[in-house]
Coordinates of C-alpha atoms in Angstrom, one line a residue:
M213 CA 154.8 69.7 54.0
S214 CA 152.6 69.0 56.4
I215 CA 153.5 65.9 59.0
L216 CA 150.7 63.5 56.7
E217 CA 152.3 64.5 53.7
R218 CA 155.6 63.3 54.5
Q219 CA 156.6 59.8 53.8
V220 CA 158.6 57.4 56.5
P221 CA 160.4 54.3 55.0
G222 CA 157.7 51.0 55.3
V223 CA 154.9 53.4 57.5
V224 CA 152.0 55.6 55.5
M225 CA 150.9 58.4 57.4
T226 CA 147.6 58.9 58.5
P227 CA 145.6 59.6 60.8
D228 CA 144.6 56.2 62.1
N229 CA 149.2 55.5 62.3
I230 CA 149.4 59.1 64.5
R231 CA 146.7 58.2 67.0
S232 CA 147.8 57.3 70.8
R233 CA 146.2 54.3 71.8
K234 CA 142.9 54.6 74.4
L235 CA 141.4 53.0 78.0
P236 CA 138.2 51.6 76.4
V237 CA 135.8 52.6 78.3
V238 CA 135.2 48.6 79.5
T239 CA 138.2 48.5 81.8
N240 CA 137.0 51.7 83.0
V241 CA 135.0 50.9 84.0
L242 CA 135.5 47.2 85.3
V243 CA 138.1 49.5 87.8
A244 CA 135.6 51.1 89.3
V245 CA 133.4 48.2 89.7
A246 CA 136.4 46.2 91.0
A247 CA 137.3 49.5 92.9
F248 CA 134.0 50.2 94.8
A249 CA 133.5 45.9 95.4
V250 CA 136.4 44.8 97.4
A251 CA 135.9 48.6 99.5
A252 CA 132.7 47.1 100.0
V253 CA 134.1 44.0 101.2
V254 CA 136.6 45.6 103.4
V255 CA 134.6 48.5 105.2
L256 CA 131.5 46.9 105.1
G257 CA 132.2 42.6 105.7
T258 CA 135.0 44.0 109.1
G259 CA 132.2 46.2 110.7
I260 CA 135.2 49.3 109.7
G261 CA 132.7 51.8 108.8
N262 CA 129.7 52.8 106.8
W263 CA 128.8 52.8 103.3
V264 CA 129.9 57.1 103.7
L265 CA 133.1 54.8 104.1
A266 CA 132.9 52.4 102.1
V267 CA 132.7 55.4 98.9
V268 CA 135.7 56.6 99.5
V269 CA 137.9 53.7 100.0
G270 CA 136.3 52.7 97.0
A271 CA 137.4 56.4 95.4
V272 CA 140.7 56.1 96.0
L273 CA 141.3 52.3 95.4
Y274 CA 139.3 53.3 91.7
L275 CA 141.9 56.3 91.1
V276 CA 144.8 54.5 91.6
G277 CA 143.1 51.2 89.1
L278 CA 142.3 53.4 86.7
Y279 CA 146.1 55.0 87.1
F280 CA 147.7 51.3 86.7
A281 CA 145.5 50.6 83.8
A282 CA 145.8 53.8 81.6
G283 CA 149.5 53.6 82.4
R284 CA 149.6 50.5 80.6
V285 CA 147.8 50.9 78.1
E286 CA 148.4 55.2 77.9
G287 CA 151.7 56.3 79.1
R288 CA 152.6 57.6 82.2
R289 CA 151.7 60.9 80.7
A290 CA 148.5 60.4 79.1
A291 CA 147.0 57.9 82.9
K292 CA 148.2 61.4 85.0
N293 CA 145.8 63.1 82.7
R294 CA 142.8 60.2 82.8
T295 CA 143.7 60.0 86.7
M296 CA 143.6 63.8 87.0
Q297 CA 140.5 64.5 84.9
A298 CA 138.6 61.2 87.4
L299 CA 139.4 63.8 90.6
I300 CA 138.0 66.3 89.1
Y301 CA 134.7 64.9 88.3
S302 CA 134.8 63.3 91.7
A303 CA 135.3 66.7 93.3
C304 CA 132.3 68.3 91.4
V305 CA 129.7 65.1 92.4
L306 CA 131.5 65.1 95.8
A307 CA 130.5 69.3 95.5
I308 CA 127.0 68.5 94.0
L309 CA 125.6 65.7 97.0
P310 CA 124.8 68.2 99.8
L311 CA 122.6 69.6 97.8
A312 CA 121.1 67.4 96.6
S313 CA 120.9 65.6 99.4
V314 CA 119.0 68.8 101.0
V315 CA 116.7 68.9 98.0
W316 CA 116.0 65.2 98.8
T317 CA 115.5 65.8 102.5
L318 CA 113.5 69.2 101.9
V319 CA 110.9 66.9 99.2
S320 CA 110.8 64.0 100.5
K321 CA 109.8 65.6 104.5
G322 CA 108.2 68.7 103.0
I323 CA 105.7 67.4 101.0
E324 CA 103.3 65.5 103.7
R325 CA 102.1 69.1 104.3
L326 CA 101.6 70.7 101.5
D327 CA 98.1 71.5 100.1
A328 CA 95.3 73.8 100.1
N329 CA 94.6 74.1 103.9
F330 CA 98.5 74.9 104.5
F331 CA 98.7 78.0 101.7
S332 CA 95.5 79.2 102.8
T333 CA 95.2 79.8 106.3
S334 CA 97.6 81.1 109.3
M335 CA 97.9 79.1 112.7
N336 CA 95.9 81.7 114.8
N337 CA 93.8 79.7 117.3
I338 CA 95.7 76.5 116.5
G339 CA 96.3 74.6 119.1
A340 CA 98.7 71.4 120.0
R341 CA 96.8 69.3 119.1
D342 CA 95.0 70.2 115.5
P343 CA 96.8 69.2 112.9
L344 CA 95.7 71.5 111.0
G345 CA 97.6 75.1 110.6
G346 CA 99.4 76.8 107.5
A347 CA 101.4 79.9 106.8
Y348 CA 99.4 81.7 104.9
H349 CA 100.4 84.5 106.9
A350 CA 104.3 83.6 107.0
I351 CA 104.2 84.3 103.4
I352 CA 102.5 86.9 103.5
G353 CA 104.9 88.2 105.6
T354 CA 108.0 87.2 103.5
L355 CA 106.5 88.9 100.7
E356 CA 106.4 92.0 101.8
Q357 CA 109.6 92.8 104.1
V358 CA 111.7 90.9 100.8
G359 CA 109.8 93.5 98.4
I360 CA 110.6 97.4 100.7
A361 CA 113.5 95.4 101.8
T362 CA 114.4 95.0 97.5
L363 CA 113.2 98.9 96.7
M364 CA 115.6 100.0 99.5
A365 CA 117.9 97.9 98.6
V366 CA 118.4 98.2 94.9
P367 CA 118.6 101.7 94.4
L368 CA 120.9 102.5 96.9
G369 CA 122.8 99.9 96.0
V370 CA 123.4 100.2 92.6
L371 CA 123.9 103.5 92.4
G372 CA 126.5 103.3 94.9
A373 CA 128.5 100.6 92.8
I374 CA 128.3 103.3 90.1
Y375 CA 130.0 105.9 91.9
L376 CA 133.0 103.5 93.4
V377 CA 133.9 102.6 89.0
E378 CA 133.0 105.5 86.9
Y379 CA 133.1 108.4 89.6
G380 CA 134.8 107.4 92.7
R381 CA 138.2 108.2 93.2
G382 CA 140.1 109.4 96.1
K383 CA 140.4 108.9 100.4
F384 CA 136.6 109.1 100.2
A385 CA 135.3 106.1 97.3
G386 CA 138.3 103.6 99.4
T387 CA 136.6 104.7 102.7
V388 CA 133.2 104.0 100.8
R389 CA 134.4 100.3 99.6
F390 CA 136.3 99.0 102.5
F391 CA 132.9 100.0 105.2
V392 CA 131.4 98.3 102.4
D393 CA 133.6 95.0 102.3
V394 CA 132.8 95.0 106.3
M395 CA 129.1 96.0 106.1
T396 CA 129.0 92.6 103.7
G397 CA 130.3 90.3 106.7
I398 CA 128.0 91.5 109.8
P399 CA 126.1 89.4 111.3
S400 CA 121.9 89.3 110.5
I401 CA 121.6 90.0 114.5
V402 CA 123.7 93.1 114.3
A403 CA 121.5 94.6 111.7
G404 CA 118.6 93.4 114.1
L405 CA 119.4 95.3 117.0
F406 CA 120.9 98.5 115.1
I407 CA 117.6 98.9 113.3
L408 CA 115.9 97.9 117.1
S409 CA 117.4 100.3 118.5
F410 CA 117.2 103.1 115.8
W411 CA 113.8 102.7 114.7
V412 CA 111.9 100.4 117.1
L413 CA 112.9 102.2 120.3
I414 CA 113.3 105.8 118.9
V415 CA 111.7 106.5 115.5
S416 CA 108.5 104.3 116.0
P417 CA 107.3 105.7 119.3
W418 CA 107.2 109.3 117.3
F419 CA 103.6 108.0 115.1
N420 CA 102.4 105.7 117.9
D421 CA 101.4 107.6 121.4
G422 CA 104.9 107.1 122.5
Q423 CA 105.2 103.4 122.2
P424 CA 107.7 101.9 120.7
R425 CA 106.5 98.8 118.2
F426 CA 107.0 96.0 115.8
S427 CA 106.7 96.0 112.3
G428 CA 107.4 94.2 108.7
F429 CA 108.4 97.9 107.7
A430 CA 111.3 97.1 110.1
A431 CA 112.1 94.4 109.5
S432 CA 112.1 95.3 105.5
L433 CA 114.8 97.7 106.7
A434 CA 116.7 95.7 108.6
L435 CA 116.6 93.1 105.4
A436 CA 117.8 95.7 103.0
V437 CA 121.1 96.7 105.0
L438 CA 121.8 93.2 104.4
M439 CA 121.3 92.9 101.2
L440 CA 123.1 96.2 100.6
P441 CA 126.2 95.3 100.1
T442 CA 125.7 92.2 98.1
I443 CA 123.4 94.5 95.9
V444 CA 127.3 97.1 95.8
R445 CA 130.0 94.1 95.6
S446 CA 128.3 92.1 93.0
T447 CA 126.8 95.4 90.7
E448 CA 130.6 97.3 91.5
E449 CA 132.3 93.8 90.2
M450 CA 129.5 93.2 87.0
L451 CA 130.4 97.3 86.5
R452 CA 133.5 96.5 86.1
L453 CA 134.1 93.9 83.8
V454 CA 131.9 95.9 81.0
P455 CA 135.0 96.6 78.8
G456 CA 136.9 100.3 78.8
P457 CA 136.0 100.8 74.2
L458 CA 131.8 100.0 74.9
R459 CA 131.9 103.7 77.4
E460 CA 134.7 105.2 74.4
G461 CA 132.9 104.6 71.6
S462 CA 130.2 106.3 73.5
Y463 CA 131.6 109.6 74.6
A464 CA 133.2 109.4 70.7
L465 CA 130.3 109.7 69.5
G466 CA 129.1 112.2 72.2
V467 CA 127.4 111.0 74.3
P468 CA 127.4 112.3 78.1
Q469 CA 128.6 110.2 80.5
W470 CA 125.2 110.0 83.0
K471 CA 123.3 108.5 79.0
T472 CA 125.7 106.3 78.9
I473 CA 126.2 104.0 82.1
L474 CA 122.1 104.4 81.3
K475 CA 122.3 103.2 77.8
V476 CA 125.6 100.8 77.4
V477 CA 127.1 100.0 81.1
L478 CA 123.8 99.3 82.5
P479 CA 122.4 96.8 80.2
T480 CA 125.5 95.3 79.6
A481 CA 126.0 94.5 83.1
L482 CA 122.4 93.7 84.2
P483 CA 121.7 90.3 83.8
G484 CA 125.2 89.6 86.7
I485 CA 123.9 93.2 88.7
V486 CA 120.2 90.4 88.2
T487 CA 122.4 87.6 90.0
G488 CA 124.0 89.3 92.9
V489 CA 120.6 91.5 93.4
M490 CA 118.9 87.6 93.6
L491 CA 121.6 86.8 96.4
A492 CA 121.1 89.6 98.2
V493 CA 116.9 88.2 98.5
A494 CA 117.8 84.7 99.0
R495 CA 119.5 85.8 101.6
A496 CA 117.3 88.2 103.5
A497 CA 114.0 85.7 103.0
G498 CA 115.5 83.1 104.7
E499 CA 117.2 85.3 108.0
T500 CA 115.4 85.6 111.0
A501 CA 117.0 87.1 114.0
P502 CA 115.9 90.3 112.6
V503 CA 113.0 89.9 112.3
L504 CA 112.1 88.1 115.2
L505 CA 113.9 91.5 116.9
V506 CA 112.1 93.9 115.2
A507 CA 109.0 92.2 113.9
G508 CA 108.3 89.8 116.5
G509 CA 106.1 87.5 115.0
A510 CA 102.5 87.2 114.3
A511 CA 99.6 83.9 115.0
A512 CA 97.6 85.4 112.7
I513 CA 97.3 87.7 109.2
N514 CA 99.0 91.0 109.2
F515 CA 98.8 92.9 106.1
D516 CA 100.3 95.8 107.3
P517 CA 103.7 96.4 107.3
F518 CA 104.1 99.6 109.2
G519 CA 101.3 98.4 112.2
G520 CA 101.9 95.6 114.3
N521 CA 103.7 91.8 114.5
Q522 CA 103.8 89.8 111.2
Q523 CA 105.8 86.5 110.6
S524 CA 108.6 84.9 107.7
L525 CA 109.0 81.7 106.7
S526 CA 112.2 81.7 108.6
L527 CA 111.0 83.2 111.3
F528 CA 108.0 80.7 111.1
V529 CA 110.7 77.5 110.8
Y530 CA 112.1 78.1 113.3
Q531 CA 109.3 78.3 115.9
Q532 CA 107.8 74.9 114.3
A533 CA 111.1 73.7 114.7
G534 CA 111.3 74.2 118.9
D535 CA 107.5 73.8 118.7
A536 CA 106.1 71.1 121.8
S537 CA 103.2 69.6 119.0
R538 CA 104.2 66.4 117.0
Y539 CA 102.3 68.0 113.9
A540 CA 105.0 70.8 114.3
P541 CA 107.5 68.9 112.4
A542 CA 105.5 69.4 109.4
R543 CA 104.4 72.6 109.1
A544 CA 108.8 73.5 109.2
W545 CA 109.8 71.2 107.1
T546 CA 107.0 72.5 104.7
A547 CA 107.6 76.2 105.8
A548 CA 111.1 75.0 104.1
L549 CA 110.6 73.8 101.1
T550 CA 107.9 76.4 100.7
L551 CA 110.9 79.5 100.8
V552 CA 113.2 78.1 98.8
A553 CA 110.0 77.5 96.1
L554 CA 109.8 81.2 96.3
V555 CA 113.7 82.3 96.1
L556 CA 113.8 79.4 92.9
I557 CA 110.5 81.0 90.9
L558 CA 111.7 84.4 92.2
T559 CA 115.2 83.7 90.6
I560 CA 114.4 82.2 87.7
A561 CA 111.2 84.7 86.4
A562 CA 114.7 87.7 87.2
K563 CA 116.3 85.9 85.1
L564 CA 114.3 85.3 82.5
L565 CA 113.0 89.2 82.3
A566 CA 117.2 90.0 82.2
R567 CA 117.1 88.1 79.3
R568 CA 114.5 89.5 77.5
N569 CA 114.9 92.8 77.9
K570 CA 118.8 92.0 76.5
L571 CA 117.3 90.2 73.8
S572 CA 115.6 93.3 72.7
R573 CA 117.3 95.4 72.4

């Protein structure tokens, strides 16, 4: 016999009778309004702080008031639960606010030079008093450098992760994993100095009549060094999440290990692998120091990544932000907005492609 079927003297057990009392939504809203009103009067009225302090004080007063109001209606236990729930929601909003602030700042300040001239011209022959000039050369450089770096880092990173998960045993695998973890935290300028000392100063003179030469390809090498540990670690974790019975079922059917990895393990982990790759791409696209050290930057368009200085969007932002021209800050903000939009578009495209491949199998 269920609890609803039991008869208690004088009480008919129905769902309406066993429901606990709930704090009305109107009361919750009134507590919030009163809390923030009192905080605004105290903080702004006395002049002890600005609106940020008023919001913080208002949030604290709201949590305290919510606890006492809910305690009177729902009881102490439910009041604690409701207060902690409100605290979690407040923490979520607090985490979103900086991101929303960054997006709003980028859009509001970057829209000033969001025109055809910005995307179709370079900074070649642009003086300090010229309001024109764009980032076409920087966009081309970013796409080429990040694209080449991705072509180098993704196969090596995925293969390295497959080795660590599927084949790696013993001290050698542990050593590889240790150095991957160490490489994850190296500063970007260290990768740039490594490529400068190895590729630019030692290798490039072999192809340039004995003279060292900056190039976009050198920047791609530095970016690949930065992308590699991120891809290895993220892919390794995704491969470890693939259920063991999937592998065992494939082995039971007589499928060799390499084919199981190719046809079962990798497709299952593909969405997570794509996410890790796009995180690495986003980091590479925003790096400035390696490009400055080994590509040098340029004001003109250079489509050849293997010869001559080349620009990137991140380096363009850095240079324009420090330029004395009054038109430079607008170019810097628009270039930053373009960089964020470019990474966003690539991420969405990669996610849709991975989802389509997953659904088509």
